[in-house]
Amino acid sequence: MKFFIDTANLAEIAEANDLGVLDGVTTNPSLMAKEGIKGKDNIFAHYVKICNMVQGDVSAEVIATDYQGIIAEGEELASLHENIVVKVPMIKDGIKAIRYFSEKGIKTNCTLVFSAGQALLAAKAGATYVSPFIGRLDDVSTDGLALIEQIVTIYDNYGFETKVLAASIRHVMHLVQCAEIGADVATCPLNVITGLLRHPLTDIGLEKFLADHKKVNS
Ligand code: E4P
């Protein structure tokens, strides 16, 4: 399973990248706004900075919601860097645009996916990635991980090439369970990636090893 980081914060991207386990980045308009990045030129420059930091796909989301607008914005975004993946919302014009981009060889990430039917449609349109939002489903008493399982089954049944990119991951167990289910990619905040490191028995064990070593070596 590939690890993407879900942030537009350059320091967090650098930290995850330094671990040597980062395969890509996803952003969205809220994450860009959180970093205070505004204005088309600054936004585009920020995407290029991210692309130059990480070896892997970087999702950049369109703001337009009409077909022509999505095409124009997506083509501009894709021309910024070869690693840009155009993130397109799961709406009617978005699906049409994903079909267009797919025929042009432009990579896409169909975002805001909350049902298996939507994921099926995204795959039929030729999306490179589909992003089901686990955490936001859990927030409304719906099993987000069950959706990942359903989509993986459907894609396997028909050999769809669209990659399942589990999104809106809130904690380490989401990440581990996505791996069990067979999601292709998980995008998560830095604290979830670094959370994988933690186990109290590791800390206790290391402390004892070092103490025992010190006893005979000092
Ligand atoms: C997906 O690509 C989104 O950027 C993201 O995972 C949404 O997560 P949130 O529900 O924590 O905002």
JSON list of C-alpha atoms in Angstrom, two decimals, residues 31-208:
[
{"chain": "A", "resi": 31, "resn": "LEU", "atom": "CA", "xyz": [-5.72, 22.34, 3.24]},
{"chain": "A", "resi": 32, "resn": "MET", "atom": "CA", "xyz": [-4.32, 25.06, 0.93]},
{"chain": "A", "resi": 33, "resn": "ALA", "atom": "CA", "xyz": [-6.40, 27.70, 2.75]},
{"chain": "A", "resi": 34, "resn": "LYS", "atom": "CA", "xyz": [-5.12, 26.39, 6.11]},
{"chain": "A", "resi": 35, "resn": "GLU", "atom": "CA", "xyz": [-1.59, 27.27, 4.96]},
{"chain": "A", "resi": 36, "resn": "GLY", "atom": "CA", "xyz": [-2.78, 30.76, 3.99]},
{"chain": "A", "resi": 37, "resn": "ILE", "atom": "CA", "xyz": [-1.98, 30.23, 0.31]},
{"chain": "A", "resi": 38, "resn": "LYS", "atom": "CA", "xyz": [-4.18, 32.40, -1.85]},
{"chain": "A", "resi": 39, "resn": "GLY", "atom": "CA", "xyz": [-4.29, 33.69, -5.41]},
{"chain": "A", "resi": 40, "resn": "LYS", "atom": "CA", "xyz": [-3.81, 31.52, -8.48]},
{"chain": "A", "resi": 41, "resn": "ASP", "atom": "CA", "xyz": [-0.09, 32.25, -8.92]},
{"chain": "A", "resi": 42, "resn": "ASN", "atom": "CA", "xyz": [0.74, 31.47, -5.29]},
{"chain": "A", "resi": 43, "resn": "ILE", "atom": "CA", "xyz": [-1.39, 28.35, -5.33]},
{"chain": "A", "resi": 44, "resn": "PHE", "atom": "CA", "xyz": [0.23, 27.06, -8.52]},
{"chain": "A", "resi": 45, "resn": "ALA", "atom": "CA", "xyz": [3.72, 27.92, -7.20]},
{"chain": "A", "resi": 46, "resn": "HIS", "atom": "CA", "xyz": [2.95, 25.97, -4.03]},
{"chain": "A", "resi": 47, "resn": "TYR", "atom": "CA", "xyz": [1.99, 22.88, -6.02]},
{"chain": "A", "resi": 48, "resn": "VAL", "atom": "CA", "xyz": [5.29, 23.10, -7.92]},
{"chain": "A", "resi": 49, "resn": "LYS", "atom": "CA", "xyz": [7.20, 23.36, -4.60]},
{"chain": "A", "resi": 50, "resn": "ILE", "atom": "CA", "xyz": [5.47, 20.21, -3.35]},
{"chain": "A", "resi": 51, "resn": "CYS", "atom": "CA", "xyz": [6.19, 18.36, -6.61]},
{"chain": "A", "resi": 52, "resn": "ASN", "atom": "CA", "xyz": [9.86, 19.27, -6.33]},
{"chain": "A", "resi": 53, "resn": "MET", "atom": "CA", "xyz": [10.04, 17.89, -2.78]},
{"chain": "A", "resi": 54, "resn": "VAL", "atom": "CA", "xyz": [8.46, 14.48, -3.28]},
{"chain": "A", "resi": 55, "resn": "GLN", "atom": "CA", "xyz": [8.95, 11.71, -5.80]},
{"chain": "A", "resi": 56, "resn": "GLY", "atom": "CA", "xyz": [5.38, 10.69, -6.47]},
{"chain": "A", "resi": 57, "resn": "ASP", "atom": "CA", "xyz": [1.93, 11.86, -7.42]},
{"chain": "A", "resi": 58, "resn": "VAL", "atom": "CA", "xyz": [0.64, 15.18, -6.06]},
{"chain": "A", "resi": 59, "resn": "SER", "atom": "CA", "xyz": [-3.12, 15.77, -6.18]},
{"chain": "A", "resi": 60, "resn": "ALA", "atom": "CA", "xyz": [-4.16, 19.35, -6.96]},
{"chain": "A", "resi": 61, "resn": "GLU", "atom": "CA", "xyz": [-7.88, 20.05, -6.84]},
{"chain": "A", "resi": 62, "resn": "VAL", "atom": "CA", "xyz": [-9.85, 22.08, -9.37]},
{"chain": "A", "resi": 63, "resn": "ILE", "atom": "CA", "xyz": [-12.16, 24.82, -8.11]},
{"chain": "A", "resi": 64, "resn": "ALA", "atom": "CA", "xyz": [-14.38, 24.93, -11.19]},
{"chain": "A", "resi": 65, "resn": "THR", "atom": "CA", "xyz": [-17.53, 22.83, -11.12]},
{"chain": "A", "resi": 66, "resn": "ASP", "atom": "CA", "xyz": [-18.60, 23.13, -14.77]},
{"chain": "A", "resi": 67, "resn": "TYR", "atom": "CA", "xyz": [-17.22, 20.90, -17.54]},
{"chain": "A", "resi": 68, "resn": "GLN", "atom": "CA", "xyz": [-15.37, 23.59, -19.52]},
{"chain": "A", "resi": 69, "resn": "GLY", "atom": "CA", "xyz": [-14.00, 25.18, -16.36]},
{"chain": "A", "resi": 70, "resn": "ILE", "atom": "CA", "xyz": [-12.76, 21.84, -14.98]},
{"chain": "A", "resi": 71, "resn": "ILE", "atom": "CA", "xyz": [-11.06, 21.02, -18.30]},
{"chain": "A", "resi": 72, "resn": "ALA", "atom": "CA", "xyz": [-9.35, 24.43, -18.53]},
{"chain": "A", "resi": 73, "resn": "GLU", "atom": "CA", "xyz": [-8.20, 24.40, -14.90]},
{"chain": "A", "resi": 74, "resn": "GLY", "atom": "CA", "xyz": [-7.17, 20.74, -14.99]},
{"chain": "A", "resi": 75, "resn": "GLU", "atom": "CA", "xyz": [-5.06, 21.21, -18.10]},
{"chain": "A", "resi": 76, "resn": "GLU", "atom": "CA", "xyz": [-3.32, 24.19, -16.52]},
{"chain": "A", "resi": 77, "resn": "LEU", "atom": "CA", "xyz": [-2.65, 22.24, -13.33]},
{"chain": "A", "resi": 78, "resn": "ALA", "atom": "CA", "xyz": [-1.37, 19.21, -15.25]},
{"chain": "A", "resi": 79, "resn": "SER", "atom": "CA", "xyz": [1.05, 21.41, -17.18]},
{"chain": "A", "resi": 80, "resn": "LEU", "atom": "CA", "xyz": [2.70, 22.58, -13.93]},
{"chain": "A", "resi": 81, "resn": "HIS", "atom": "CA", "xyz": [4.58, 19.33, -13.32]},
{"chain": "A", "resi": 82, "resn": "GLU", "atom": "CA", "xyz": [4.53, 15.75, -14.57]},
{"chain": "A", "resi": 83, "resn": "ASN", "atom": "CA", "xyz": [3.56, 14.48, -11.09]},
{"chain": "A", "resi": 84, "resn": "ILE", "atom": "CA", "xyz": [0.39, 16.54, -10.83]},
{"chain": "A", "resi": 85, "resn": "VAL", "atom": "CA", "xyz": [-2.81, 14.54, -10.56]},
{"chain": "A", "resi": 86, "resn": "VAL", "atom": "CA", "xyz": [-5.92, 16.61, -11.27]},
{"chain": "A", "resi": 87, "resn": "LYS", "atom": "CA", "xyz": [-8.36, 16.19, -8.39]},
{"chain": "A", "resi": 88, "resn": "VAL", "atom": "CA", "xyz": [-11.94, 16.40, -9.62]},
{"chain": "A", "resi": 89, "resn": "PRO", "atom": "CA", "xyz": [-15.10, 16.30, -7.50]},
{"chain": "A", "resi": 90, "resn": "MET", "atom": "CA", "xyz": [-17.64, 13.50, -7.91]},
{"chain": "A", "resi": 91, "resn": "ILE", "atom": "CA", "xyz": [-20.25, 15.48, -9.82]},
{"chain": "A", "resi": 92, "resn": "LYS", "atom": "CA", "xyz": [-21.77, 15.03, -13.28]},
{"chain": "A", "resi": 93, "resn": "ASP", "atom": "CA", "xyz": [-19.43, 17.47, -15.04]},
{"chain": "A", "resi": 94, "resn": "GLY", "atom": "CA", "xyz": [-16.55, 16.04, -13.02]},
{"chain": "A", "resi": 95, "resn": "ILE", "atom": "CA", "xyz": [-17.18, 12.55, -14.38]},
{"chain": "A", "resi": 96, "resn": "LYS", "atom": "CA", "xyz": [-17.35, 13.90, -17.93]},
{"chain": "A", "resi": 97, "resn": "ALA", "atom": "CA", "xyz": [-14.08, 15.75, -17.34]},
{"chain": "A", "resi": 98, "resn": "ILE", "atom": "CA", "xyz": [-12.42, 12.63, -15.92]},
{"chain": "A", "resi": 99, "resn": "ARG", "atom": "CA", "xyz": [-13.32, 10.79, -19.14]},
{"chain": "A", "resi": 100, "resn": "TYR", "atom": "CA", "xyz": [-11.79, 13.67, -21.14]},
{"chain": "A", "resi": 101, "resn": "PHE", "atom": "CA", "xyz": [-8.59, 13.73, -19.03]},
{"chain": "A", "resi": 102, "resn": "SER", "atom": "CA", "xyz": [-8.30, 9.95, -19.20]},
{"chain": "A", "resi": 103, "resn": "GLU", "atom": "CA", "xyz": [-8.35, 10.07, -23.01]},
{"chain": "A", "resi": 104, "resn": "LYS", "atom": "CA", "xyz": [-5.70, 12.83, -22.94]},
{"chain": "A", "resi": 105, "resn": "GLY", "atom": "CA", "xyz": [-3.43, 10.82, -20.63]},
{"chain": "A", "resi": 106, "resn": "ILE", "atom": "CA", "xyz": [-3.87, 13.28, -17.74]},
{"chain": "A", "resi": 107, "resn": "LYS", "atom": "CA", "xyz": [-3.99, 11.58, -14.33]},
{"chain": "A", "resi": 108, "resn": "THR", "atom": "CA", "xyz": [-7.05, 12.20, -12.15]},
{"chain": "A", "resi": 109, "resn": "ASN", "atom": "CA", "xyz": [-8.20, 11.68, -8.59]},
{"chain": "A", "resi": 110, "resn": "CYS", "atom": "CA", "xyz": [-11.98, 11.56, -8.22]},
{"chain": "A", "resi": 111, "resn": "THR", "atom": "CA", "xyz": [-12.65, 13.10, -4.81]},
{"chain": "A", "resi": 112, "resn": "LEU", "atom": "CA", "xyz": [-15.57, 13.35, -2.37]},
{"chain": "A", "resi": 113, "resn": "VAL", "atom": "CA", "xyz": [-16.62, 9.76, -2.95]},
{"chain": "A", "resi": 114, "resn": "PHE", "atom": "CA", "xyz": [-19.03, 8.36, -0.37]},
{"chain": "A", "resi": 115, "resn": "SER", "atom": "CA", "xyz": [-20.66, 5.37, -2.08]},
{"chain": "A", "resi": 116, "resn": "ALA", "atom": "CA", "xyz": [-19.74, 2.28, -4.08]},
{"chain": "A", "resi": 117, "resn": "GLY", "atom": "CA", "xyz": [-21.93, 3.49, -6.95]},
{"chain": "A", "resi": 118, "resn": "GLN", "atom": "CA", "xyz": [-19.93, 6.71, -7.19]},
{"chain": "A", "resi": 119, "resn": "ALA", "atom": "CA", "xyz": [-16.69, 4.70, -7.15]},
{"chain": "A", "resi": 120, "resn": "LEU", "atom": "CA", "xyz": [-18.00, 2.48, -9.96]},
{"chain": "A", "resi": 121, "resn": "LEU", "atom": "CA", "xyz": [-18.80, 5.53, -12.04]},
{"chain": "A", "resi": 122, "resn": "ALA", "atom": "CA", "xyz": [-15.35, 7.04, -11.45]},
{"chain": "A", "resi": 123, "resn": "ALA", "atom": "CA", "xyz": [-13.69, 3.82, -12.58]},
{"chain": "A", "resi": 124, "resn": "LYS", "atom": "CA", "xyz": [-15.91, 3.60, -15.68]},
{"chain": "A", "resi": 125, "resn": "ALA", "atom": "CA", "xyz": [-14.86, 7.17, -16.55]},
{"chain": "A", "resi": 126, "resn": "GLY", "atom": "CA", "xyz": [-11.19, 6.15, -16.31]},
{"chain": "A", "resi": 127, "resn": "ALA", "atom": "CA", "xyz": [-10.11, 7.87, -13.08]},
{"chain": "A", "resi": 128, "resn": "THR", "atom": "CA", "xyz": [-6.52, 7.11, -12.04]},
{"chain": "A", "resi": 129, "resn": "TYR", "atom": "CA", "xyz": [-7.52, 7.25, -8.36]},
{"chain": "A", "resi": 130, "resn": "VAL", "atom": "CA", "xyz": [-10.81, 7.24, -6.48]},
{"chain": "A", "resi": 131, "resn": "SER", "atom": "CA", "xyz": [-10.90, 8.85, -3.03]},
{"chain": "A", "resi": 132, "resn": "PRO", "atom": "CA", "xyz": [-13.51, 7.43, -0.63]},
{"chain": "A", "resi": 133, "resn": "PHE", "atom": "CA", "xyz": [-13.61, 9.53, 2.57]},
{"chain": "A", "resi": 134, "resn": "ILE", "atom": "CA", "xyz": [-13.55, 7.09, 5.50]},
{"chain": "A", "resi": 135, "resn": "GLY", "atom": "CA", "xyz": [-13.50, 9.50, 8.44]},
{"chain": "A", "resi": 136, "resn": "ARG", "atom": "CA", "xyz": [-16.33, 11.68, 7.19]},
{"chain": "A", "resi": 137, "resn": "LEU", "atom": "CA", "xyz": [-18.50, 8.56, 6.78]},
{"chain": "A", "resi": 138, "resn": "ASP", "atom": "CA", "xyz": [-17.63, 7.39, 10.29]},
{"chain": "A", "resi": 139, "resn": "ASP", "atom": "CA", "xyz": [-18.63, 10.87, 11.50]},
{"chain": "A", "resi": 140, "resn": "VAL", "atom": "CA", "xyz": [-22.19, 10.23, 10.29]},
{"chain": "A", "resi": 141, "resn": "SER", "atom": "CA", "xyz": [-22.50, 6.71, 11.75]},
{"chain": "A", "resi": 142, "resn": "THR", "atom": "CA", "xyz": [-21.64, 4.94, 8.51]},
{"chain": "A", "resi": 143, "resn": "ASP", "atom": "CA", "xyz": [-18.84, 2.38, 8.24]},
{"chain": "A", "resi": 144, "resn": "GLY", "atom": "CA", "xyz": [-16.14, 4.04, 6.13]},
{"chain": "A", "resi": 145, "resn": "LEU", "atom": "CA", "xyz": [-13.92, 0.96, 6.01]},
{"chain": "A", "resi": 146, "resn": "ALA", "atom": "CA", "xyz": [-16.83, -1.16, 4.75]},
{"chain": "A", "resi": 147, "resn": "LEU", "atom": "CA", "xyz": [-16.97, 1.17, 1.75]},
{"chain": "A", "resi": 148, "resn": "ILE", "atom": "CA", "xyz": [-13.26, 0.62, 1.03]},
{"chain": "A", "resi": 149, "resn": "GLU", "atom": "CA", "xyz": [-13.88, -3.14, 1.14]},
{"chain": "A", "resi": 150, "resn": "GLN", "atom": "CA", "xyz": [-16.86, -2.84, -1.22]},
{"chain": "A", "resi": 151, "resn": "ILE", "atom": "CA", "xyz": [-14.91, -0.76, -3.75]},
{"chain": "A", "resi": 152, "resn": "VAL", "atom": "CA", "xyz": [-11.88, -3.09, -3.67]},
{"chain": "A", "resi": 153, "resn": "THR", "atom": "CA", "xyz": [-14.21, -6.04, -4.38]},
{"chain": "A", "resi": 154, "resn": "ILE", "atom": "CA", "xyz": [-15.98, -4.27, -7.25]},
{"chain": "A", "resi": 155, "resn": "TYR", "atom": "CA", "xyz": [-12.73, -3.15, -8.87]},
{"chain": "A", "resi": 156, "resn": "ASP", "atom": "CA", "xyz": [-11.27, -6.67, -8.50]},
{"chain": "A", "resi": 157, "resn": "ASN", "atom": "CA", "xyz": [-14.40, -8.24, -10.00]},
{"chain": "A", "resi": 158, "resn": "TYR", "atom": "CA", "xyz": [-13.94, -6.34, -13.23]},
{"chain": "A", "resi": 159, "resn": "GLY", "atom": "CA", "xyz": [-10.22, -5.62, -13.31]},
{"chain": "A", "resi": 160, "resn": "PHE", "atom": "CA", "xyz": [-10.64, -1.84, -13.15]},
{"chain": "A", "resi": 161, "resn": "GLU", "atom": "CA", "xyz": [-7.26, -0.11, -13.12]},
{"chain": "A", "resi": 162, "resn": "THR", "atom": "CA", "xyz": [-8.48, 2.79, -10.95]},
{"chain": "A", "resi": 163, "resn": "LYS", "atom": "CA", "xyz": [-6.54, 2.82, -7.67]},
{"chain": "A", "resi": 164, "resn": "VAL", "atom": "CA", "xyz": [-8.44, 2.92, -4.39]},
{"chain": "A", "resi": 165, "resn": "LEU", "atom": "CA", "xyz": [-7.02, 5.88, -2.44]},
{"chain": "A", "resi": 166, "resn": "ALA", "atom": "CA", "xyz": [-8.45, 5.72, 1.08]},
{"chain": "A", "resi": 167, "resn": "ALA", "atom": "CA", "xyz": [-8.90, 9.32, 2.28]},
{"chain": "A", "resi": 168, "resn": "SER", "atom": "CA", "xyz": [-10.11, 11.19, 5.35]},
{"chain": "A", "resi": 169, "resn": "ILE", "atom": "CA", "xyz": [-8.09, 8.86, 7.56]},
{"chain": "A", "resi": 170, "resn": "ARG", "atom": "CA", "xyz": [-8.23, 9.90, 11.20]},
{"chain": "A", "resi": 171, "resn": "HIS", "atom": "CA", "xyz": [-6.13, 7.36, 13.12]},
{"chain": "A", "resi": 172, "resn": "VAL", "atom": "CA", "xyz": [-3.64, 4.54, 12.88]},
{"chain": "A", "resi": 173, "resn": "MET", "atom": "CA", "xyz": [-6.25, 1.76, 12.94]},
{"chain": "A", "resi": 174, "resn": "HIS", "atom": "CA", "xyz": [-7.90, 3.23, 9.83]},
{"chain": "A", "resi": 175, "resn": "LEU", "atom": "CA", "xyz": [-4.52, 2.96, 8.10]},
{"chain": "A", "resi": 176, "resn": "VAL", "atom": "CA", "xyz": [-3.82, -0.60, 9.25]},
{"chain": "A", "resi": 177, "resn": "GLN", "atom": "CA", "xyz": [-7.31, -1.77, 8.33]},
{"chain": "A", "resi": 178, "resn": "CYS", "atom": "CA", "xyz": [-7.01, -0.19, 4.87]},
{"chain": "A", "resi": 179, "resn": "ALA", "atom": "CA", "xyz": [-3.86, -2.27, 4.38]},
{"chain": "A", "resi": 180, "resn": "GLU", "atom": "CA", "xyz": [-5.71, -5.42, 5.51]},
{"chain": "A", "resi": 181, "resn": "ILE", "atom": "CA", "xyz": [-8.52, -4.73, 3.07]},
{"chain": "A", "resi": 182, "resn": "GLY", "atom": "CA", "xyz": [-6.11, -4.08, 0.20]},
{"chain": "A", "resi": 183, "resn": "ALA", "atom": "CA", "xyz": [-6.52, -0.36, -0.53]},
{"chain": "A", "resi": 184, "resn": "ASP", "atom": "CA", "xyz": [-3.91, 0.69, -3.08]},
{"chain": "A", "resi": 185, "resn": "VAL", "atom": "CA", "xyz": [-3.07, 3.97, -1.32]},
{"chain": "A", "resi": 186, "resn": "ALA", "atom": "CA", "xyz": [-3.86, 5.62, 2.00]},
{"chain": "A", "resi": 187, "resn": "THR", "atom": "CA", "xyz": [-3.57, 9.37, 2.39]},
{"chain": "A", "resi": 188, "resn": "CYS", "atom": "CA", "xyz": [-3.31, 10.59, 5.94]},
{"chain": "A", "resi": 189, "resn": "PRO", "atom": "CA", "xyz": [-2.04, 13.37, 8.18]},
{"chain": "A", "resi": 190, "resn": "LEU", "atom": "CA", "xyz": [1.56, 13.25, 9.44]},
{"chain": "A", "resi": 191, "resn": "ASN", "atom": "CA", "xyz": [0.54, 12.20, 12.96]},
{"chain": "A", "resi": 192, "resn": "VAL", "atom": "CA", "xyz": [-1.09, 9.04, 11.58]},
{"chain": "A", "resi": 193, "resn": "ILE", "atom": "CA", "xyz": [2.04, 8.08, 9.63]},
{"chain": "A", "resi": 194, "resn": "THR", "atom": "CA", "xyz": [4.33, 8.70, 12.62]},
{"chain": "A", "resi": 195, "resn": "GLY", "atom": "CA", "xyz": [1.75, 7.04, 14.88]},
{"chain": "A", "resi": 196, "resn": "LEU", "atom": "CA", "xyz": [2.69, 3.75, 13.23]},
{"chain": "A", "resi": 197, "resn": "LEU", "atom": "CA", "xyz": [6.05, 3.96, 15.01]},
{"chain": "A", "resi": 198, "resn": "ARG", "atom": "CA", "xyz": [4.61, 3.92, 18.51]},
{"chain": "A", "resi": 199, "resn": "HIS", "atom": "CA", "xyz": [4.36, 0.96, 20.86]},
{"chain": "A", "resi": 200, "resn": "PRO", "atom": "CA", "xyz": [5.07, 1.15, 24.61]},
{"chain": "A", "resi": 201, "resn": "LEU", "atom": "CA", "xyz": [6.72, -2.30, 24.59]},
{"chain": "A", "resi": 202, "resn": "THR", "atom": "CA", "xyz": [9.21, -1.00, 21.99]},
{"chain": "A", "resi": 203, "resn": "ASP", "atom": "CA", "xyz": [10.12, 1.90, 24.32]},
{"chain": "A", "resi": 204, "resn": "ILE", "atom": "CA", "xyz": [10.37, -0.35, 27.40]},
{"chain": "A", "resi": 205, "resn": "GLY", "atom": "CA", "xyz": [12.38, -2.96, 25.48]},
{"chain": "A", "resi": 206, "resn": "LEU", "atom": "CA", "xyz": [14.82, -0.41, 24.08]},
{"chain": "A", "resi": 207, "resn": "GLU", "atom": "CA", "xyz": [15.32, 1.19, 27.47]},
{"chain": "A", "resi": 208, "resn": "LYS", "atom": "CA", "xyz": [16.19, -2.22, 28.97]}
]
